[in-house]
Coordinates of N, CA and C and ligand atoms in Angstrom, one line a residue:
X25 N 35.0 4.5 8.2 CA 33.9 4.2 7.2 C 32.6 4.4 7.7
X26 N 32.4 5.4 8.5 CA 31.1 5.6 9.2 C 30.2 6.5 8.5
X27 N 30.7 7.4 7.7 CA 29.9 8.5 7.1 C 29.2 8.0 5.8
X28 N 28.0 7.3 6.0 CA 27.3 6.8 4.8 C 26.3 7.9 4.4
X29 N 26.3 8.2 3.1 CA 25.3 9.1 2.7 C 24.1 8.5 2.1
X30 N 23.1 9.3 1.8 CA 21.9 8.7 1.2 C 22.2 8.2 -0.3
X31 N 23.2 8.9 -0.9 CA 23.6 8.4 -2.3 C 24.2 7.1 -2.1
X32 N 25.1 6.8 -1.0 CA 25.7 5.5 -0.8 C 24.6 4.4 -0.6
X33 N 23.6 4.8 0.2 CA 22.5 3.9 0.5 C 21.7 3.5 -0.8
X34 N 21.5 4.6 -1.6 CA 20.7 4.3 -2.8 C 21.4 3.4 -3.7
X35 N 22.8 3.6 -3.9 CA 23.6 2.8 -4.7 C 23.6 1.3 -4.2
X36 N 23.7 1.1 -2.9 CA 23.8 -0.2 -2.3 C 22.4 -0.9 -2.6
X37 N 21.3 -0.2 -2.5 CA 20.0 -0.8 -2.8 C 20.0 -1.2 -4.3
X38 N 20.4 -0.3 -5.1 CA 20.5 -0.7 -6.7 C 21.3 -2.0 -6.9
X39 N 22.4 -2.0 -6.2 CA 23.3 -3.1 -6.4 C 22.7 -4.5 -5.9
X40 N 21.9 -4.3 -4.8 CA 21.2 -5.5 -4.3 C 20.0 -6.0 -5.3
X41 N 19.4 -5.0 -5.8 CA 18.3 -5.3 -6.8 C 18.9 -6.0 -8.1
X42 N 20.1 -5.5 -8.5 CA 20.7 -6.1 -9.7 C 21.2 -7.5 -9.3
X43 N 21.8 -7.7 -8.1 CA 22.3 -9.0 -7.7 C 21.2 -10.0 -7.6
X44 N 20.0 -9.5 -7.3 CA 18.8 -10.4 -7.1 C 18.5 -11.2 -8.5
X45 N 18.9 -10.4 -9.6 CA 18.7 -11.1 -10.9 C 19.5 -12.3 -11.1
X46 N 20.5 -12.5 -10.3 CA 21.3 -13.7 -10.4 C 20.9 -14.8 -9.5
X47 N 19.9 -14.6 -8.7 CA 19.4 -15.6 -7.8 C 19.2 -17.0 -8.5
X48 N 19.7 -18.0 -7.8 CA 19.4 -19.4 -8.3 C 18.5 -20.0 -7.4
X49 N 17.2 -19.8 -7.7 CA 16.1 -20.3 -6.8 C 15.0 -21.0 -7.5
X50 N 15.4 -22.2 -8.1 CA 14.4 -23.0 -8.9 C 13.5 -23.7 -8.0
X51 N 13.8 -23.9 -6.7 CA 13.0 -24.7 -5.8 C 11.9 -23.8 -5.1
X52 N 12.4 -22.7 -4.5 CA 11.5 -21.8 -3.7 C 10.9 -20.8 -4.7
X53 N 11.6 -20.5 -5.8 CA 11.2 -19.4 -6.7 C 11.2 -18.0 -5.9
X54 N 11.9 -17.9 -4.9 CA 12.0 -16.7 -4.0 C 13.4 -16.1 -4.3
X55 N 13.5 -15.1 -5.0 CA 14.8 -14.5 -5.3 C 15.1 -13.4 -4.3
X56 N 16.5 -13.4 -3.8 CA 16.9 -12.4 -2.9 C 18.2 -11.9 -3.4
X57 N 18.4 -10.6 -3.2 CA 19.7 -9.9 -3.5 C 20.2 -9.2 -2.4
X58 N 21.5 -9.1 -2.2 CA 22.2 -8.2 -1.1 C 23.4 -7.6 -1.7
X59 N 23.7 -6.5 -1.0 CA 24.9 -5.7 -1.4 C 25.5 -5.2 0.0
X60 N 26.8 -5.5 0.1 CA 27.5 -5.1 1.3 C 28.5 -4.0 1.0
X61 N 28.4 -3.0 1.8 CA 29.5 -1.9 1.8 C 30.6 -2.3 2.7
X62 N 31.7 -2.7 2.2 CA 32.8 -3.1 3.1 C 33.5 -2.0 3.8
X63 N 34.2 -2.2 4.8 CA 35.0 -1.1 5.5 C 36.1 -0.6 4.7
X64 N 36.4 -1.4 3.5 CA 37.4 -1.0 2.5 C 36.8 -0.1 1.4
X65 N 35.5 0.2 1.6 CA 34.8 1.1 0.6 C 34.3 0.4 -0.6
X66 N 34.6 -1.0 -0.7 CA 34.1 -1.7 -1.9 C 32.7 -2.3 -1.6
X67 N 32.0 -2.6 -2.7 CA 30.7 -3.1 -2.6 C 30.8 -4.6 -3.0
X68 N 30.2 -5.5 -2.3 CA 30.2 -6.9 -2.5 C 28.8 -7.3 -2.6
X69 N 28.4 -7.9 -3.7 CA 27.1 -8.3 -4.0 C 26.8 -9.9 -3.7
X70 N 25.6 -10.2 -3.5 CA 25.3 -11.7 -3.4 C 23.8 -11.9 -3.7
X71 N 23.5 -13.2 -4.1 CA 22.2 -13.7 -4.3 C 22.0 -15.0 -3.6
X72 N 20.8 -15.4 -3.5 CA 20.6 -16.8 -2.8 C 20.9 -17.9 -3.9
X73 N 21.5 -18.9 -3.4 CA 21.9 -20.1 -4.3 C 21.4 -21.3 -3.7
X74 N 20.3 -21.9 -4.4 CA 19.7 -23.1 -3.8 C 20.3 -24.4 -4.3
X75 N 19.9 -25.5 -3.8 CA 20.4 -26.8 -4.2 C 19.2 -27.8 -4.1
X76 N 19.4 -28.8 -4.9 CA 18.4 -29.9 -4.9 C 18.3 -30.6 -3.5
X77 N 19.5 -30.6 -2.9 CA 19.5 -30.9 -1.4 C 19.3 -29.7 -0.7
X78 N 18.0 -29.4 -0.3 CA 17.6 -28.1 0.0 C 18.4 -27.4 1.1
X79 N 18.9 -28.3 2.1 CA 19.7 -27.7 3.2 C 21.0 -27.1 2.8
X80 N 21.5 -27.4 1.6 CA 22.7 -26.8 1.1 C 22.5 -25.3 0.6
X81 N 21.2 -24.9 0.6 CA 21.1 -23.5 0.2 C 21.9 -22.4 0.9
X82 N 22.3 -21.5 0.2 CA 23.0 -20.3 0.8 C 22.2 -19.0 0.5
X83 N 22.0 -18.2 1.6 CA 21.2 -16.9 1.5 C 22.1 -15.9 0.8
X84 N 21.3 -14.9 0.3 CA 22.0 -13.8 -0.5 C 22.9 -13.0 0.5
X85 N 22.5 -12.8 1.7 CA 23.3 -12.0 2.7 C 24.6 -12.6 2.9
X86 N 24.6 -14.0 3.2 CA 25.9 -14.6 3.6 C 26.8 -14.8 2.4
X87 N 26.1 -15.0 1.1 CA 26.9 -15.0 -0.1 C 27.7 -13.7 -0.2
X88 N 27.1 -12.6 0.0 CA 27.7 -11.2 -0.2 C 28.9 -11.1 1.0
X89 N 28.5 -11.5 2.2 CA 29.4 -11.2 3.3 C 30.6 -12.2 3.2
X90 N 30.4 -13.4 2.7 CA 31.5 -14.4 2.5 C 32.3 -14.0 1.4
X91 N 31.8 -13.4 0.3 CA 32.6 -12.9 -0.8 C 33.5 -11.7 -0.3
X92 N 33.0 -10.9 0.6 CA 33.9 -9.8 1.1 C 35.0 -10.4 2.0
X93 N 34.7 -11.3 2.9 CA 35.8 -11.9 3.7 C 36.8 -12.6 2.9
X94 N 36.3 -13.3 1.9 CA 37.2 -14.1 1.0 C 38.2 -13.1 0.1
X95 N 37.7 -11.8 0.0 CA 38.6 -10.8 -0.7 C 39.5 -10.1 0.3
X96 N 39.4 -10.5 1.6 CA 40.3 -9.9 2.6 C 39.8 -8.8 3.5
X97 N 38.5 -8.5 3.3 CA 37.9 -7.5 4.1 C 36.9 -8.2 5.3
X98 N 37.1 -7.9 6.5 CA 36.4 -8.6 7.5 C 35.4 -7.6 8.4
X99 N 35.3 -6.4 7.8 CA 34.3 -5.5 8.5 C 33.4 -4.9 7.4
X100 N 32.2 -4.6 7.8 CA 31.3 -4.0 6.8 C 30.5 -2.8 7.5
X101 N 30.1 -1.9 6.7 CA 29.5 -0.7 7.3 C 28.0 -0.7 7.0
X102 N 27.6 -1.4 6.0 CA 26.1 -1.5 5.7 C 25.8 -2.6 4.7
X103 N 24.6 -3.1 4.8 CA 24.1 -4.1 3.9 C 22.7 -3.8 3.5
X104 N 22.5 -3.9 2.2 CA 21.2 -3.8 1.7 C 20.6 -5.1 1.2
X105 N 19.3 -5.4 1.5 CA 18.7 -6.6 1.0 C 17.4 -6.4 0.5
X106 N 17.2 -7.1 -0.7 CA 15.9 -6.9 -1.3 C 15.3 -8.2 -1.8
X107 N 14.0 -8.4 -1.6 CA 13.3 -9.7 -2.1 C 12.1 -9.4 -2.9
X108 N 11.2 -8.5 -2.4 CA 10.0 -8.3 -3.1 C 9.5 -6.9 -3.0
X109 N 8.2 -6.8 -3.2 CA 7.5 -5.5 -3.3 C 7.5 -4.8 -2.0
X110 N 7.6 -5.4 -0.9 CA 7.6 -4.9 0.5 C 9.1 -4.8 1.0
X111 N 9.4 -3.8 1.7 CA 10.8 -3.6 2.2 C 11.2 -4.7 3.2
X112 N 10.2 -5.3 3.8 CA 10.5 -6.4 4.8 C 10.4 -7.8 4.3
X113 N 10.2 -7.8 3.0 CA 10.1 -9.1 2.3 C 11.4 -9.9 2.5
X114 N 12.5 -9.2 2.5 CA 13.9 -9.8 2.6 C 14.5 -9.7 3.9
X115 N 13.7 -9.5 5.0 CA 14.2 -9.4 6.3 C 15.1 -10.6 6.6
X116 N 16.3 -10.6 7.0 CA 17.2 -11.7 7.0 C 17.0 -12.7 8.1
X117 N 17.3 -13.9 7.8 CA 17.0 -15.1 8.6 C 18.0 -15.0 9.8
X118 N 17.8 -15.8 10.8 CA 18.6 -15.8 12.0 C 20.0 -16.1 11.7
X119 N 20.3 -17.0 10.9 CA 21.6 -17.4 10.6 C 22.4 -16.2 10.0
X120 N 21.7 -15.5 9.0 CA 22.4 -14.3 8.5 C 22.6 -13.2 9.4
X121 N 21.7 -13.0 10.4 CA 21.9 -12.0 11.4 C 23.0 -12.3 12.2
X122 N 23.3 -13.6 12.6 CA 24.5 -14.0 13.4 C 25.7 -13.7 12.6
X123 N 25.7 -14.0 11.4 CA 27.0 -13.7 10.5 C 27.2 -12.3 10.5
X124 N 26.1 -11.5 10.3 CA 26.3 -10.1 10.3 C 26.9 -9.6 11.6
X125 N 26.5 -10.1 12.7 CA 27.1 -9.7 14.0 C 28.6 -10.0 14.0
X126 N 29.1 -11.1 13.4 CA 30.5 -11.4 13.3 C 31.3 -10.3 12.6
X127 N 30.8 -9.8 11.5 CA 31.6 -8.9 10.7 C 31.2 -7.5 10.7
X128 N 30.2 -7.1 11.5 CA 29.7 -5.7 11.7 C 30.8 -4.8 12.2
X129 N 30.9 -3.6 11.7 CA 32.0 -2.7 12.2 C 31.3 -1.9 13.2
X130 N 30.9 -2.6 14.4 CA 30.2 -2.0 15.4 C 28.7 -2.4 15.2
X131 N 28.1 -3.1 16.2 CA 26.7 -3.5 16.0 C 25.8 -2.3 15.8
X132 N 26.0 -1.3 16.6 CA 25.2 -0.1 16.7 C 25.3 0.7 15.3
X133 N 26.5 0.7 14.7 CA 26.8 1.6 13.6 C 26.5 1.0 12.3
X134 N 26.4 -0.4 12.2 CA 26.3 -1.0 10.9 C 24.9 -1.1 10.5
X135 N 24.7 -0.5 9.3 CA 23.4 -0.4 8.9 C 22.8 -1.5 8.1
X136 N 21.5 -1.8 8.3 CA 20.8 -2.9 7.6 C 19.7 -2.2 6.8
X137 N 19.8 -2.2 5.5 CA 18.8 -1.5 4.7 C 17.8 -2.6 4.1
X138 N 16.6 -2.6 4.6 CA 15.6 -3.5 4.1 C 14.9 -2.8 3.0
X139 N 15.1 -3.3 1.7 CA 14.7 -2.5 0.6 C 13.6 -3.3 -0.3
X140 N 12.8 -2.5 -0.9 CA 11.7 -3.1 -1.8 C 12.3 -3.0 -3.2
X141 N 11.6 -3.7 -4.2 CA 12.1 -3.7 -5.5 C 12.0 -2.4 -6.2
X142 N 11.2 -1.5 -5.7 CA 11.1 -0.1 -6.2 C 12.2 0.8 -5.6
X143 N 13.0 0.3 -4.8 CA 14.2 1.2 -4.3 C 13.9 1.8 -2.9
X144 N 12.7 1.8 -2.4 CA 12.5 2.3 -1.1 C 13.1 1.4 -0.1
X145 N 13.5 2.0 1.1 CA 14.0 1.1 2.1 C 13.8 1.7 3.5
X146 N 13.9 0.7 4.5 CA 13.9 1.0 5.9 C 15.3 0.9 6.5
X147 N 15.8 1.8 7.2 CA 17.1 1.7 7.8 C 17.0 1.2 9.2
X148 N 17.7 0.0 9.4 CA 17.8 -0.6 10.7 C 19.3 -0.7 11.0
X149 N 19.8 -1.3 12.1 CA 21.1 -1.6 12.4 C 21.3 -3.1 12.7
X150 N 22.5 -3.6 12.7 CA 22.7 -4.9 13.1 C 22.3 -5.1 14.6
X151 N 22.5 -4.1 15.4 CA 22.0 -4.2 16.9 C 20.5 -4.3 16.8
X152 N 19.8 -3.5 16.1 CA 18.3 -3.4 16.2 C 17.8 -4.7 15.6
X153 N 18.5 -5.4 14.7 CA 17.9 -6.6 14.2 C 18.3 -7.9 15.0
X154 N 19.1 -7.6 16.0 CA 19.6 -8.8 16.7 C 19.8 -8.5 18.2
X155 N 18.7 -8.5 19.0 CA 18.9 -8.2 20.5 C 19.7 -9.4 21.2
X156 N 20.3 -9.0 22.2 CA 21.1 -10.1 23.0 C 22.0 -10.9 22.1
X157 N 22.9 -10.2 21.3 CA 23.7 -10.9 20.4 C 24.8 -11.9 21.0
X158 N 24.9 -13.0 20.4 CA 26.0 -13.9 20.8 C 27.3 -13.6 20.0
X159 N 28.0 -12.6 20.5 CA 29.2 -12.2 19.8 C 30.5 -12.1 20.7
X160 N 30.4 -12.3 22.0 CA 31.4 -12.0 22.9 C 32.1 -13.3 23.4
X161 N 31.8 -14.4 22.9 CA 32.3 -15.7 23.4 C 33.9 -15.7 23.0
X162 N 34.6 -16.1 24.0 CA 36.1 -16.2 23.8 C 36.5 -17.7 24.1
X163 N 37.1 -18.4 23.2 CA 37.5 -19.7 23.4 C 38.4 -19.9 24.7
X164 N 38.2 -20.9 25.4 CA 39.0 -21.1 26.6 C 40.5 -21.5 26.3
X165 N 41.3 -20.9 27.1 CA 42.7 -21.3 26.9 C 43.0 -22.7 27.4
X166 N 43.9 -23.4 27.0 CA 44.2 -24.8 27.5 C 44.8 -24.7 28.9
Ligands
THU17 N1 16.7 -16.4 1.7 C1 17.7 -15.5 1.6 O1 18.5 -15.4 0.6 N2 17.8 -14.6 2.6 C2 17.2 -14.7 3.8 O2 17.4 -13.9 4.7 C3 16.0 -15.5 3.9 C4 15.9 -16.6 2.9 C5 16.6 -17.4 0.6 C6 16.9 -18.8 1.0 C7 16.1 -19.6 -0.1 O3 16.7 -19.6 -1.2 C8 14.8 -18.7 -0.3 O4 15.2 -17.5 0.3 C9 13.5 -19.2 0.5 O5 13.8 -19.4 1.8

């Protein structure tokens, strides 16, 4: 699932823009949408979901990634994220970058598309978004 085309990227960005319409963000009023291209070829979308107990809020990126994993796919090839007029308005928080590291199909290969509401995007990778990643920890044997 490495050969991503510009058409795939444009579709992923459109899906993220659509998903943003479902954002539940009555507190921040900051809507975010994400769309993940799973290694299974399927697209999983997500939006941010806030709570009156603010710390319970879930970001759009993790909503989409957790939907993917809950459907049985544990690797992704690309994620598009959109929040506002500028492509970097939806640059992912640290927690989401860490979760991307867990499920990336190779840190260097997995694309992160930072998109604006008009569909323009910047192409990064999980590796470029997260230097010195904490991904190699192995639990100790007893
Ligand atoms: N948010 C996301 O959905 N993704 C990010 O990467 C950054 C922040 C959401 C969480 C909250 O609902 C709102 O944006 C403001 O922080």
